[in-house]
Amino acid sequence: MGDWMTITDPESKNLSQYTSETKMSPSSLYSQQVLCSSIPLSKNVHSFFSAFCTEENIEQSISYLDQELTTFGFPSLYEESKGKETKRELNIVAVLNCMNELLILQRKNLLAQENVETQNLKLGSDMDHLQNCYAKLKEQLETSRREMIGLQERDRQLQCKNRNLHQLLKNEKDEVQKLQNIIASRATQYNHDMKRKEREYNKLKERLHQLVMNKKDKKIAMEVLNYVGRADGKRGSWRTGKSEARNEDEMYKILLNDYEYRQKQILMENAELKKVLQQMKKEMISLLSPQKQKPRERADDSTGTVISDVEEDPGELSRESMWDLSCETVREQLTNSIRKQWRILKSHVEKLDNQVSKVHLEGFNDEDVISRQDHEEETEKLELEIQQCKEMIKTQQQLLQQQLATTCDDDTTSLLRDCYLLEEKERLKEEWSLFKEQKKNFEKERRSFTEAAIRLGLERKAFEEERASWLKQQFLNMTTFDHQNSENVRLFSAFSGSSDQDNLTAHSRPRQKPHGVSNGAPVCSSKFTKSLPASPSTSDFCHTRPCVSEHSSSINVLNVTPEEAKPNRAGRECASQKWSVASRPGSQDGCCSGCSLTYTNSHVEKDDLP
Amino acid sequence: MNFSEVFKLSSQLCKFSPDGKYLASCVQYRLVVRDASSLQILQLYTCVDQIQHVEWSADSLFLLCAMYKRGLVQVWSLEQPEWHCRIDEGSAGLVASCWSPDGRHVLNTTEFHLRMTVWSLCTKSVSYIKYPKACQQGVSFSRDGRYLALAERRDCKDYVSIFVCSDWQLLRHFDTGTQDLAGIEWAPNGCVLAVWDTCLEYKVLLYSLDGRLLAAYCAYEWSLGVKAAAWSPSSQFLAVGSYDGKVRVLNHVTWKVLAELGHPAAVSDSRVVVYKEAEKSPRGSLGRPACPPHRAAESRYEVAEVPVSLQTLKPAADRANPKIGIGALAFSADSCFLATRNDNVPNAVWVWDVRKLRLFVVLEQLGPVRAFQWDPQQPRLAVCTGGSKVYLWSPAGCVSVQVPGEGDFQVLSLCWHSNGDSLALLGKDHFCLCFLETEDGGGSALGPPGSLT
């Protein structure tokens, strides 16, 4: 469009020139058109216009122009005349002004015209464009309309075809139906004919039979040199009712045998399957139960089944025998439990699968890579450790061998043994001093205990005295009350008495049990320390408890000592083990006694509970 | 593997005695009894006409020769050669003759199936059974020889009669729900009788010994039905081959289908081994000019790469008895394998693994399979295709053996010795024996390494 515009511009300028010239002239439109049509004519036109003013008609032309200009609103070309008769004179200033104005106007007009023309051109090109578009769209419309018509036509045709096909299908179906009917009728006809023929055939057979068989045909015969004995050596038997019954019996026997055989087989199979099932169940239970006890978030039903299975387990033995008796009763139970287990297993496996898939999904992340690196590092570490351990083992082996080698020659061993003995003597001395210290401590404790016991005894005596006095007072007060009160009191007293008894029994029981404990524990501990109180003579339980606890603490102290001694020993040669073994039972015993103590304590507590 | 010399034979009548000691063969009107191992002639009997049927009695003491054209049966004794027996059916005619399981009675079927005559060799007694049905397999003795099941047709209805063989007393008589009964067969345990209908309708019925209907089975309708049926020796399975080219295996507990064994022409399962018989290249035979020139080239088996498409026959749909469907099927003696032949894939024998109920092996021969039979002792299958070769398959492999001899010996049929050591190969006019156990007891029949692939 732009190009086109630039191309047309010069033309429009030319045109504007000529049209501006024409505007000035009073000539007819015709001449203008003629001018517009041909540019080369312009010279002639000039000559034609030049004829407007000649020497002769100056006045006229001036007046004409004046008139024309005044009509167009310009000031008159003539001077203002004072008198009407006086001849008006041409005002040159006015003429020049007019000329100037005209020229300005002309220029303005030219500009405006140019604008208008360009606009016109623009509009024209727009118009053309729109017309083109319109034409195109019209074409499109036409084509689409045609297409639509075509499609409609095709649709119609297809519908027609479809209808035809439907018709054909219907016809075919009818045909099929007809043929089926024909077949059926043929079949019945055939069967009928067959039957008829067969009947005829039978009749003929019958007839033939009569003809052939009933006539004493001499030919139908058997020639035998002599009759042969039966294969089983028996004589042929007559057909009687008896034989018939026997045959029946035999038949049923055969059938029964067969069924029995089959039943046996089935039973065997069943037993096998049961075995497998049972084994499976057991394995499932063993597989599933530990997993369920750990994670508490498991579904309730699963734990429930486990519990139920656990409950069932005690009856397992009896049930196994039951299975052999009849399947009916147990079958449902068994299958149900198996099914449950299976479901659990399935869900578990599914979960695992999910986890695996998740891991796989996550496997593409960096974490996995890092973990792998970790793994590798770990493995490296472990390998290093293994190597170290191996080296250790090697060195140990070497040492052992060396030692063995050394033990072989007696002289060195005796020497070594001597030095070992010296070392051990020193150690023994140390331990002895330790023991002594402990003994002192224990004796101190014992003294304090005895003192405390004496104090307690005194206190108790005082307490009992107090109580007696209090009871006496009560009794004296009670005698003043009436019967009812006395009964209440009696009830109360009975109650109090019973409670006392209860208290007594509660006391007495632990009193006996701790005896065992106190007997047991000091015996164990007395192995170490003779200074320990052999048995707390104080019968009070409250008293024995701390005693026991102190025993255990003392035992702990004892236990520590050999263990502390161990590191010292570890540095030494293995030959010292003999001695350490000798000393160890003591420590072990100590442990045992500690264990037994705790055990008995718990036992006592348990006994107390009911 | 050794071959005997070739002996003359007519009508492919050659039978091993049930005890395995003797071999009876017929040449025109002569009956020759040989020792089964040495093949020396022990007895020679002369009948009055060309023998059409020969059968050993169960105790191997007697031989029955039927001459249907004459309506005559001649019985010979092996112990007393001078003893003879001649049964004449006279004008009634004769179409079939067989021994009863006790070996003392001969059952003759007269022409037009008018009746069945039971001749006793022990007494003078003669019994008649009326209305035997003319069908594919209308007589069946139970394996223990106690019972005879007989298909009958009366008043356009099918019946089955069960007789006690010891005294020919009727034990049970019941009608079967069949349109046109085609066959009956006892299960090997003698407790179940399988009955199948004509090919127009797929129907298999199972009756107990006491006549109760145990089960009825119908695989499909509106199409040709049962073509062949076979019990497994364990009585556990009944394999039913039908015109749709499938074998359906029924079980003995529920009598429902355990498996449908299809016989598609394309074998695509990679677990199946396909043995393809291939002719040896003529260069090989040229390389050994010392060998007597055979008309048929030697062949061997090659293991074909699955998937394999087998040669199929386009059956003529407008003819009666179209060559489609399972026409032959047999269980091995241990019930572990089932061999079948699909009639529109005539060159192939399918061997199925019964324990897994899937196809095990396919043997594709160069010619159409004429007959196959299992070794009575071990899972070993002998196949013949009417050529001069006999083929043996066992789970260990497959071998093709050229029958030596002058001229062309075409093996049309074969039958195993009861101990599985030898095999009689029957041609049109000759037969020979094939001994599978070698003298030194070394290699088995499938030993020759050259023929194994």
mmCIF file of C-alpha atoms in Angstrom, chain A residues 190-191 194-196 198-199 201-202 204-206 208-209 212-213 215 217 219-231 236-241 243-248 250-252 254-255 258-259 262 265-266, chain B residues 59 62 82-92 102 104 110 112-115 119-124 127 130-132 144 146-147 153 155-156 164 166-169 171-172 179 189 191 208-210 212 214 252-253:
data_model
loop_
_atom_site.group_PDB
_atom_site.id
_atom_site.type_symbol
_atom_site.label_atom_id
_atom_site.label_comp_id
_atom_site.label_asym_id
_atom_site.label_seq_id
_atom_site.Cartn_x
_atom_site.Cartn_y
_atom_site.Cartn_z
ATOM 1 C CA TYR A 190 -34.287 -86.388 8.522
ATOM 2 C CA ASN A 191 -34.777 -87.766 11.963
ATOM 3 C CA MET A 194 -34.370 -92.032 9.719
ATOM 4 C CA LYS A 195 -36.706 -93.418 12.251
ATOM 5 C CA ARG A 196 -39.082 -94.567 9.588
ATOM 6 C CA GLU A 198 -34.886 -97.679 10.804
ATOM 7 C CA ARG A 199 -38.236 -99.104 11.632
ATOM 8 C CA TYR A 201 -35.000 -101.803 8.528
ATOM 9 C CA ASN A 202 -35.854 -103.339 11.846
ATOM 10 C CA LEU A 204 -36.783 -106.322 7.554
ATOM 11 C CA LYS A 205 -34.218 -107.486 10.036
ATOM 12 C CA GLU A 206 -36.889 -109.130 12.055
ATOM 13 C CA LEU A 208 -34.755 -111.848 7.874
ATOM 14 C CA HIS A 209 -34.110 -113.125 11.308
ATOM 15 C CA VAL A 212 -32.753 -117.189 8.395
ATOM 16 C CA MET A 213 -32.785 -118.281 11.957
ATOM 17 C CA LYS A 215 -35.635 -122.286 9.510
ATOM 18 C CA ASP A 217 -30.441 -124.071 9.051
ATOM 19 C CA LYS A 219 -25.337 -124.951 8.125
ATOM 20 C CA ILE A 220 -25.346 -122.883 11.262
ATOM 21 C CA ALA A 221 -23.325 -125.155 13.408
ATOM 22 C CA MET A 222 -20.114 -125.680 15.219
ATOM 23 C CA GLU A 223 -17.923 -128.635 14.574
ATOM 24 C CA VAL A 224 -15.573 -129.319 17.409
ATOM 25 C CA LEU A 225 -13.289 -132.260 17.706
ATOM 26 C CA ASN A 226 -13.790 -132.345 21.442
ATOM 27 C CA TYR A 227 -14.883 -129.791 23.916
ATOM 28 C CA VAL A 228 -12.224 -127.950 25.778
ATOM 29 C CA GLY A 229 -12.064 -127.485 29.480
ATOM 30 C CA ARG A 230 -12.756 -124.093 30.884
ATOM 31 C CA ALA A 231 -9.841 -121.836 31.479
ATOM 32 C CA GLY A 236 -20.091 -124.163 33.611
ATOM 33 C CA SER A 237 -22.811 -123.213 35.998
ATOM 34 C CA TRP A 238 -26.436 -122.883 35.310
ATOM 35 C CA ARG A 239 -27.981 -119.509 35.208
ATOM 36 C CA THR A 240 -30.077 -119.212 38.289
ATOM 37 C CA GLY A 241 -31.318 -116.510 40.558
ATOM 38 C CA SER A 243 -25.870 -116.681 40.169
ATOM 39 C CA GLU A 244 -27.617 -113.466 39.364
ATOM 40 C CA ALA A 245 -27.398 -112.359 42.963
ATOM 41 C CA ARG A 246 -23.801 -113.443 43.037
ATOM 42 C CA ASN A 247 -23.076 -111.389 39.953
ATOM 43 C CA GLU A 248 -24.719 -108.372 41.518
ATOM 44 C CA GLU A 250 -19.549 -109.108 42.696
ATOM 45 C CA MET A 251 -20.343 -105.990 40.749
ATOM 46 C CA TYR A 252 -20.974 -103.995 43.864
ATOM 47 C CA ILE A 254 -15.841 -104.189 42.451
ATOM 48 C CA LEU A 255 -17.483 -100.793 42.631
ATOM 49 C CA ASP A 258 -12.860 -98.875 43.406
ATOM 50 C CA TYR A 259 -14.491 -96.287 45.588
ATOM 51 C CA ARG A 262 -10.219 -93.732 45.414
ATOM 52 C CA GLN A 265 -6.096 -91.898 47.547
ATOM 53 C CA ILE A 266 -8.123 -88.821 48.267
ATOM 54 C CA ASP B 59 -4.467 -117.453 27.344
ATOM 55 C CA PHE B 62 -6.086 -120.793 20.738
ATOM 56 C CA GLU B 82 -4.837 -131.899 15.548
ATOM 57 C CA TRP B 83 -7.654 -130.263 17.444
ATOM 58 C CA HIS B 84 -9.859 -128.151 15.323
ATOM 59 C CA CYS B 85 -13.078 -126.293 15.534
ATOM 60 C CA ARG B 86 -15.126 -124.806 12.774
ATOM 61 C CA ILE B 87 -18.021 -122.443 13.298
ATOM 62 C CA ASP B 88 -20.325 -121.815 10.395
ATOM 63 C CA GLU B 89 -22.756 -118.952 10.556
ATOM 64 C CA GLY B 90 -24.418 -120.207 7.389
ATOM 65 C CA SER B 91 -26.791 -117.926 5.606
ATOM 66 C CA ALA B 92 -26.819 -115.456 8.458
ATOM 67 C CA ASP B 102 -11.816 -116.224 28.942
ATOM 68 C CA ARG B 104 -13.382 -120.264 25.568
ATOM 69 C CA THR B 110 -23.973 -111.767 11.830
ATOM 70 C CA PHE B 112 -26.781 -106.694 9.132
ATOM 71 C CA HIS B 113 -26.075 -106.923 12.827
ATOM 72 C CA LEU B 114 -29.033 -109.184 13.244
ATOM 73 C CA ARG B 115 -27.606 -110.781 16.307
ATOM 74 C CA TRP B 119 -20.251 -120.025 20.792
ATOM 75 C CA SER B 120 -18.776 -121.930 23.647
ATOM 76 C CA LEU B 121 -15.822 -124.229 23.136
ATOM 77 C CA CYS B 122 -16.470 -125.924 26.467
ATOM 78 C CA THR B 123 -20.072 -126.900 26.071
ATOM 79 C CA LYS B 124 -22.435 -127.189 23.224
ATOM 80 C CA SER B 127 -26.215 -117.911 23.186
ATOM 81 C CA LYS B 130 -30.182 -109.574 19.723
ATOM 82 C CA TYR B 131 -30.032 -106.050 18.387
ATOM 83 C CA PRO B 132 -26.328 -105.308 18.521
ATOM 84 C CA ASP B 144 -10.174 -107.731 33.786
ATOM 85 C CA ARG B 146 -15.321 -109.791 33.718
ATOM 86 C CA TYR B 147 -17.785 -107.681 31.822
ATOM 87 C CA ARG B 153 -30.351 -100.300 19.116
ATOM 88 C CA ASP B 155 -36.962 -98.948 18.643
ATOM 89 C CA CYS B 156 -34.728 -96.177 17.395
ATOM 90 C CA VAL B 164 -21.120 -110.925 32.948
ATOM 91 C CA SER B 166 -18.440 -115.857 32.989
ATOM 92 C CA ASP B 167 -21.996 -116.984 32.290
ATOM 93 C CA TRP B 168 -23.271 -114.427 29.793
ATOM 94 C CA GLN B 169 -25.891 -113.208 32.165
ATOM 95 C CA LEU B 171 -26.233 -107.580 34.490
ATOM 96 C CA ARG B 172 -27.519 -104.192 33.470
ATOM 97 C CA GLN B 179 -28.941 -89.621 19.310
ATOM 98 C CA ASN B 189 -10.343 -100.153 36.046
ATOM 99 C CA CYS B 191 -15.827 -99.272 36.758
ATOM 100 C CA SER B 208 -20.969 -96.452 36.260
ATOM 101 C CA LEU B 209 -20.779 -100.210 36.157
ATOM 102 C CA ASP B 210 -24.205 -100.368 37.763
ATOM 103 C CA ARG B 212 -25.877 -94.922 36.805
ATOM 104 C CA LEU B 214 -22.071 -90.312 36.345
ATOM 105 C CA HIS B 252 -12.098 -88.990 36.843
ATOM 106 C CA VAL B 253 -13.235 -87.166 39.966
#
